[in-house]
Amino acid sequence: MNRVVSGFGMTSQRTRSRMIERLREQGIADEDVLAAIAAVPRHVFVEEALASRAYEDTALPLGFSQTISQPYVVARMIEALCADDRPLGKTLEVGAGCGYQAAVLAQLTDEVYAVERIAPLLAKAKLNLRAIKQLKVRLKHADGRLGLPEAAPFDTIIVAAAAARVPPVLLQQLAPGGRMILPLGVATQYLALIEKRGEDCVETRLDAVRFVPLLTGVE
């Protein structure tokens, strides 16, 4: 794999900086989150034919009926987890895809675990993370609905696929006081922030979104 990390033209640092300014204009205010997104070369994580579109605020196809989330949604989800100056702590990502969101998370915490159910996508994620010399992320081929019990509990969980309801196994793997964010719904979806407070879980409904469905099993 020989992808240019620094980029040029439509993948240059100037283009990346314009993306960050757009995120600010859209309401992303957490400077640590913005810096984390600015630090990750998104063009490395998309197909080479789409590299010129890497810094548009749009989801892009990855193959296998999957997409890389639009930068705003990545920023919005992570910012919600970090609200009130909360550290991410030990973080689980469900649906690693190409590894992009895991790379952003790894700018904000030293403990990132990511699971992906599609083996060829996981292989891509490993190559992409290696290309940017991001070696902190722990990747595993696994059914995301089952989380990662051997590494639980997690302070934060971020799910990159939509579920009809909050998977109970993921709730069980959330540490006391922890936060989880995920898209909920089928025909219409929204981001839900789940906060574990003692024996209770409090849900806050955020933006309307559109994600691929959270499926069971591995392939």
Short mmCIF file of C-alpha atoms in Angstrom, two decimals:
data_model
loop_
_atom_site.label_atom_id
_atom_site.label_comp_id
_atom_site.label_asym_id
_atom_site.label_seq_id
_atom_site.Cartn_x
_atom_site.Cartn_y
_atom_site.Cartn_z
CA MET A 1 0.00 0.00 0.00
CA ASN A 2 1.51 3.30 -1.09
CA ARG A 3 -0.90 6.10 -0.26
CA VAL A 4 0.44 9.63 0.12
CA VAL A 5 -0.49 10.73 3.64
CA SER A 6 0.27 14.44 3.27
CA GLY A 7 -1.82 14.88 0.11
CA PHE A 8 -1.85 17.55 -2.58
CA GLY A 9 -4.45 19.48 -4.56
CA MET A 10 -7.89 18.32 -3.41
CA THR A 11 -6.32 16.29 -0.58
CA SER A 12 -3.96 19.03 0.65
CA GLN A 13 -3.70 20.51 4.12
CA ARG A 14 -5.47 23.62 2.86
CA THR A 15 -8.43 21.52 1.70
CA ARG A 16 -8.50 19.75 5.07
CA SER A 17 -8.48 23.13 6.85
CA ARG A 18 -11.50 24.26 4.84
CA MET A 19 -13.33 21.13 6.00
CA ILE A 20 -12.62 22.07 9.63
CA GLU A 21 -13.97 25.58 9.05
CA ARG A 22 -17.16 24.11 7.58
CA LEU A 23 -17.55 21.93 10.67
CA ARG A 24 -17.24 25.02 12.87
CA GLU A 25 -19.90 26.76 10.78
CA GLN A 26 -22.17 23.73 11.26
CA GLY A 27 -21.89 24.06 15.03
CA ILE A 28 -19.02 21.77 16.05
CA ALA A 29 -17.40 23.75 18.86
CA ASP A 30 -15.10 21.29 20.66
CA GLU A 31 -11.62 22.34 19.57
CA ASP A 32 -10.10 19.03 20.66
CA VAL A 33 -12.52 17.15 18.40
CA LEU A 34 -11.80 19.52 15.51
CA ALA A 35 -8.05 19.09 16.03
CA ALA A 36 -8.45 15.31 16.06
CA ILE A 37 -10.31 15.38 12.74
CA ALA A 38 -7.78 17.79 11.27
CA ALA A 39 -4.97 15.43 12.25
CA VAL A 40 -6.35 12.44 10.30
CA PRO A 41 -5.86 12.40 6.49
CA ARG A 42 -9.32 11.22 5.38
CA HIS A 43 -8.18 10.66 1.77
CA VAL A 44 -6.07 7.71 2.95
CA PHE A 45 -9.25 5.95 4.12
CA VAL A 46 -11.34 6.25 0.95
CA GLU A 47 -10.96 4.52 -2.39
CA GLU A 48 -8.24 6.18 -4.50
CA ALA A 49 -10.78 7.06 -7.19
CA LEU A 50 -12.70 9.09 -4.58
CA ALA A 51 -9.68 10.79 -2.96
CA SER A 52 -10.56 14.15 -4.52
CA ARG A 53 -13.89 14.03 -2.62
CA ALA A 54 -12.40 12.95 0.70
CA TYR A 55 -12.86 16.34 2.38
CA GLU A 56 -16.41 16.97 1.21
CA ASP A 57 -18.96 16.76 4.00
CA THR A 58 -20.53 13.61 2.66
CA ALA A 59 -20.56 9.87 3.22
CA LEU A 60 -18.62 7.91 0.58
CA PRO A 61 -18.90 4.26 -0.49
CA LEU A 62 -16.38 1.74 0.81
CA GLY A 63 -17.70 -1.33 -0.98
CA PHE A 64 -19.50 -4.23 0.72
CA SER A 65 -22.60 -1.98 0.95
CA GLN A 66 -20.81 0.13 3.57
CA THR A 67 -19.89 3.82 3.73
CA ILE A 68 -17.42 6.09 5.47
CA SER A 69 -19.47 8.52 7.57
CA GLN A 70 -19.57 12.18 6.66
CA PRO A 71 -17.12 14.30 8.71
CA TYR A 72 -19.92 16.25 10.42
CA VAL A 73 -21.52 13.08 11.76
CA VAL A 74 -18.17 11.76 13.03
CA ALA A 75 -17.51 15.09 14.74
CA ARG A 76 -21.05 15.33 16.16
CA MET A 77 -20.97 11.84 17.65
CA ILE A 78 -17.56 12.25 19.25
CA GLU A 79 -18.38 15.75 20.52
CA ALA A 80 -21.51 14.39 22.20
CA LEU A 81 -19.44 11.74 23.99
CA CYS A 82 -16.98 14.42 25.14
CA ALA A 83 -19.62 16.93 26.32
CA ASP A 84 -19.03 18.63 29.67
CA ASP A 85 -15.27 18.11 29.24
CA ARG A 86 -15.60 14.36 29.73
CA PRO A 87 -12.61 12.28 28.58
CA LEU A 88 -13.39 9.42 26.22
CA GLY A 89 -11.51 6.91 28.37
CA LYS A 90 -11.60 3.32 27.18
CA THR A 91 -13.61 3.41 23.96
CA LEU A 92 -15.29 0.74 21.86
CA GLU A 93 -16.20 1.43 18.24
CA VAL A 94 -18.76 -0.90 16.70
CA GLY A 95 -18.36 -0.93 12.93
CA ALA A 96 -14.73 -0.03 12.25
CA GLY A 97 -15.27 0.10 8.49
CA CYS A 98 -12.15 1.54 6.86
CA GLY A 99 -10.68 2.63 10.22
CA TYR A 100 -11.25 6.38 9.80
CA GLN A 101 -13.37 7.05 12.88
CA ALA A 102 -11.09 4.83 14.99
CA ALA A 103 -8.14 6.95 13.85
CA VAL A 104 -9.96 10.11 14.96
CA LEU A 105 -10.84 8.54 18.31
CA ALA A 106 -7.20 7.55 18.80
CA GLN A 107 -6.25 11.23 18.71
CA LEU A 108 -8.37 11.72 21.85
CA THR A 109 -7.71 8.59 23.92
CA ASP A 110 -5.05 5.90 24.22
CA GLU A 111 -7.56 3.06 24.52
CA VAL A 112 -9.54 2.42 21.35
CA TYR A 113 -11.02 -0.97 20.55
CA ALA A 114 -12.83 -1.40 17.24
CA VAL A 115 -14.78 -4.36 15.90
CA GLU A 116 -15.84 -5.01 12.31
CA ARG A 117 -17.99 -7.89 11.02
CA ILE A 118 -16.74 -7.81 7.39
CA ALA A 119 -13.26 -9.36 7.19
CA PRO A 120 -12.08 -7.62 3.98
CA LEU A 121 -13.07 -4.24 5.44
CA LEU A 122 -11.16 -5.00 8.61
CA ALA A 123 -8.12 -5.84 6.51
CA LYS A 124 -8.46 -2.44 4.80
CA ALA A 125 -8.73 -0.71 8.17
CA LYS A 126 -5.50 -2.36 9.32
CA LEU A 127 -3.68 -1.21 6.19
CA ASN A 128 -5.07 2.32 6.44
CA LEU A 129 -4.11 2.70 10.10
CA ARG A 130 -0.65 1.33 9.36
CA ALA A 131 -0.29 3.85 6.51
CA ILE A 132 -0.74 6.76 8.92
CA LYS A 133 1.35 5.01 11.60
CA GLN A 134 -1.60 4.76 13.98
CA LEU A 135 -0.84 1.63 15.96
CA LYS A 136 -2.86 2.28 19.13
CA VAL A 137 -6.19 1.00 17.78
CA ARG A 138 -6.98 -2.62 18.67
CA LEU A 139 -9.01 -4.19 15.86
CA LYS A 140 -11.02 -7.39 15.92
CA HIS A 141 -13.17 -9.31 13.43
CA ALA A 142 -16.37 -9.79 15.42
CA ASP A 143 -20.13 -9.35 15.51
CA GLY A 144 -20.60 -5.78 16.70
CA ARG A 145 -23.94 -6.56 18.36
CA LEU A 146 -21.97 -8.67 20.84
CA GLY A 147 -19.51 -5.89 21.61
CA LEU A 148 -16.13 -6.97 22.95
CA PRO A 149 -16.74 -8.67 26.30
CA GLU A 150 -13.10 -9.56 26.90
CA ALA A 151 -12.18 -5.84 27.03
CA ALA A 152 -15.31 -4.52 28.79
CA PRO A 153 -16.35 -2.37 30.54
CA PHE A 154 -15.99 0.70 28.32
CA ASP A 155 -16.25 4.34 29.32
CA THR A 156 -17.61 5.22 25.88
CA ILE A 157 -19.14 3.22 23.03
CA ILE A 158 -19.73 4.60 19.54
CA VAL A 159 -21.79 2.60 17.05
CA ALA A 160 -21.48 3.26 13.31
CA ALA A 161 -24.60 1.37 12.19
CA ALA A 162 -28.27 1.79 12.97
CA ALA A 163 -30.16 -0.47 15.38
CA ALA A 164 -33.93 -0.65 15.87
CA ARG A 165 -33.27 -0.43 19.62
CA VAL A 166 -30.25 -0.19 21.88
CA PRO A 167 -28.48 -3.59 21.89
CA PRO A 168 -28.71 -4.83 25.51
CA VAL A 169 -25.29 -6.50 25.35
CA LEU A 170 -23.66 -3.16 24.56
CA LEU A 171 -25.46 -1.57 27.50
CA GLN A 172 -24.07 -4.29 29.74
CA GLN A 173 -20.55 -3.50 28.54
CA LEU A 174 -20.90 0.21 29.32
CA ALA A 175 -19.17 1.21 32.54
CA PRO A 176 -21.09 2.98 35.33
CA GLY A 177 -21.29 6.64 34.36
CA GLY A 178 -20.41 5.71 30.78
CA ARG A 179 -21.83 7.10 27.56
CA MET A 180 -22.85 5.43 24.32
CA ILE A 181 -23.89 7.07 21.08
CA LEU A 182 -25.59 5.27 18.23
CA PRO A 183 -28.11 5.77 15.44
CA LEU A 184 -31.54 4.36 16.29
CA GLY A 185 -34.44 3.63 13.96
CA VAL A 186 -35.25 1.87 10.69
CA ALA A 187 -37.14 4.00 8.16
CA THR A 188 -36.15 7.17 10.01
CA GLN A 189 -33.11 7.37 12.24
CA TYR A 190 -31.69 9.71 14.87
CA LEU A 191 -28.56 9.84 16.98
CA ALA A 192 -29.20 8.72 20.55
CA LEU A 193 -26.85 9.53 23.41
CA ILE A 194 -27.24 6.96 26.19
CA GLU A 195 -25.87 7.78 29.65
CA LYS A 196 -25.60 5.09 32.29
CA ARG A 197 -26.55 6.51 35.68
CA GLY A 198 -26.57 3.85 38.35
CA GLU A 199 -29.22 1.28 37.42
CA ASP A 200 -30.84 3.66 34.95
CA CYS A 201 -30.03 4.74 31.42
CA VAL A 202 -30.96 8.19 30.18
CA GLU A 203 -31.46 8.75 26.44
CA THR A 204 -31.02 12.10 24.71
CA ARG A 205 -32.23 12.39 21.13
CA LEU A 206 -29.89 14.32 18.82
CA ASP A 207 -29.68 14.83 15.03
CA ALA A 208 -31.54 12.97 12.31
CA VAL A 209 -29.12 10.68 10.45
CA ARG A 210 -28.94 7.91 7.87
CA PHE A 211 -26.73 4.87 8.55
CA VAL A 212 -26.45 1.35 7.20
CA PRO A 213 -28.19 -1.20 9.48
CA LEU A 214 -26.44 -2.95 12.35
CA LEU A 215 -26.37 -6.59 11.25
CA THR A 216 -25.62 -9.79 13.13
CA GLY A 217 -22.93 -12.36 12.39
CA VAL A 218 -19.62 -12.03 10.56
CA GLU A 219 -18.56 -12.45 6.96
#
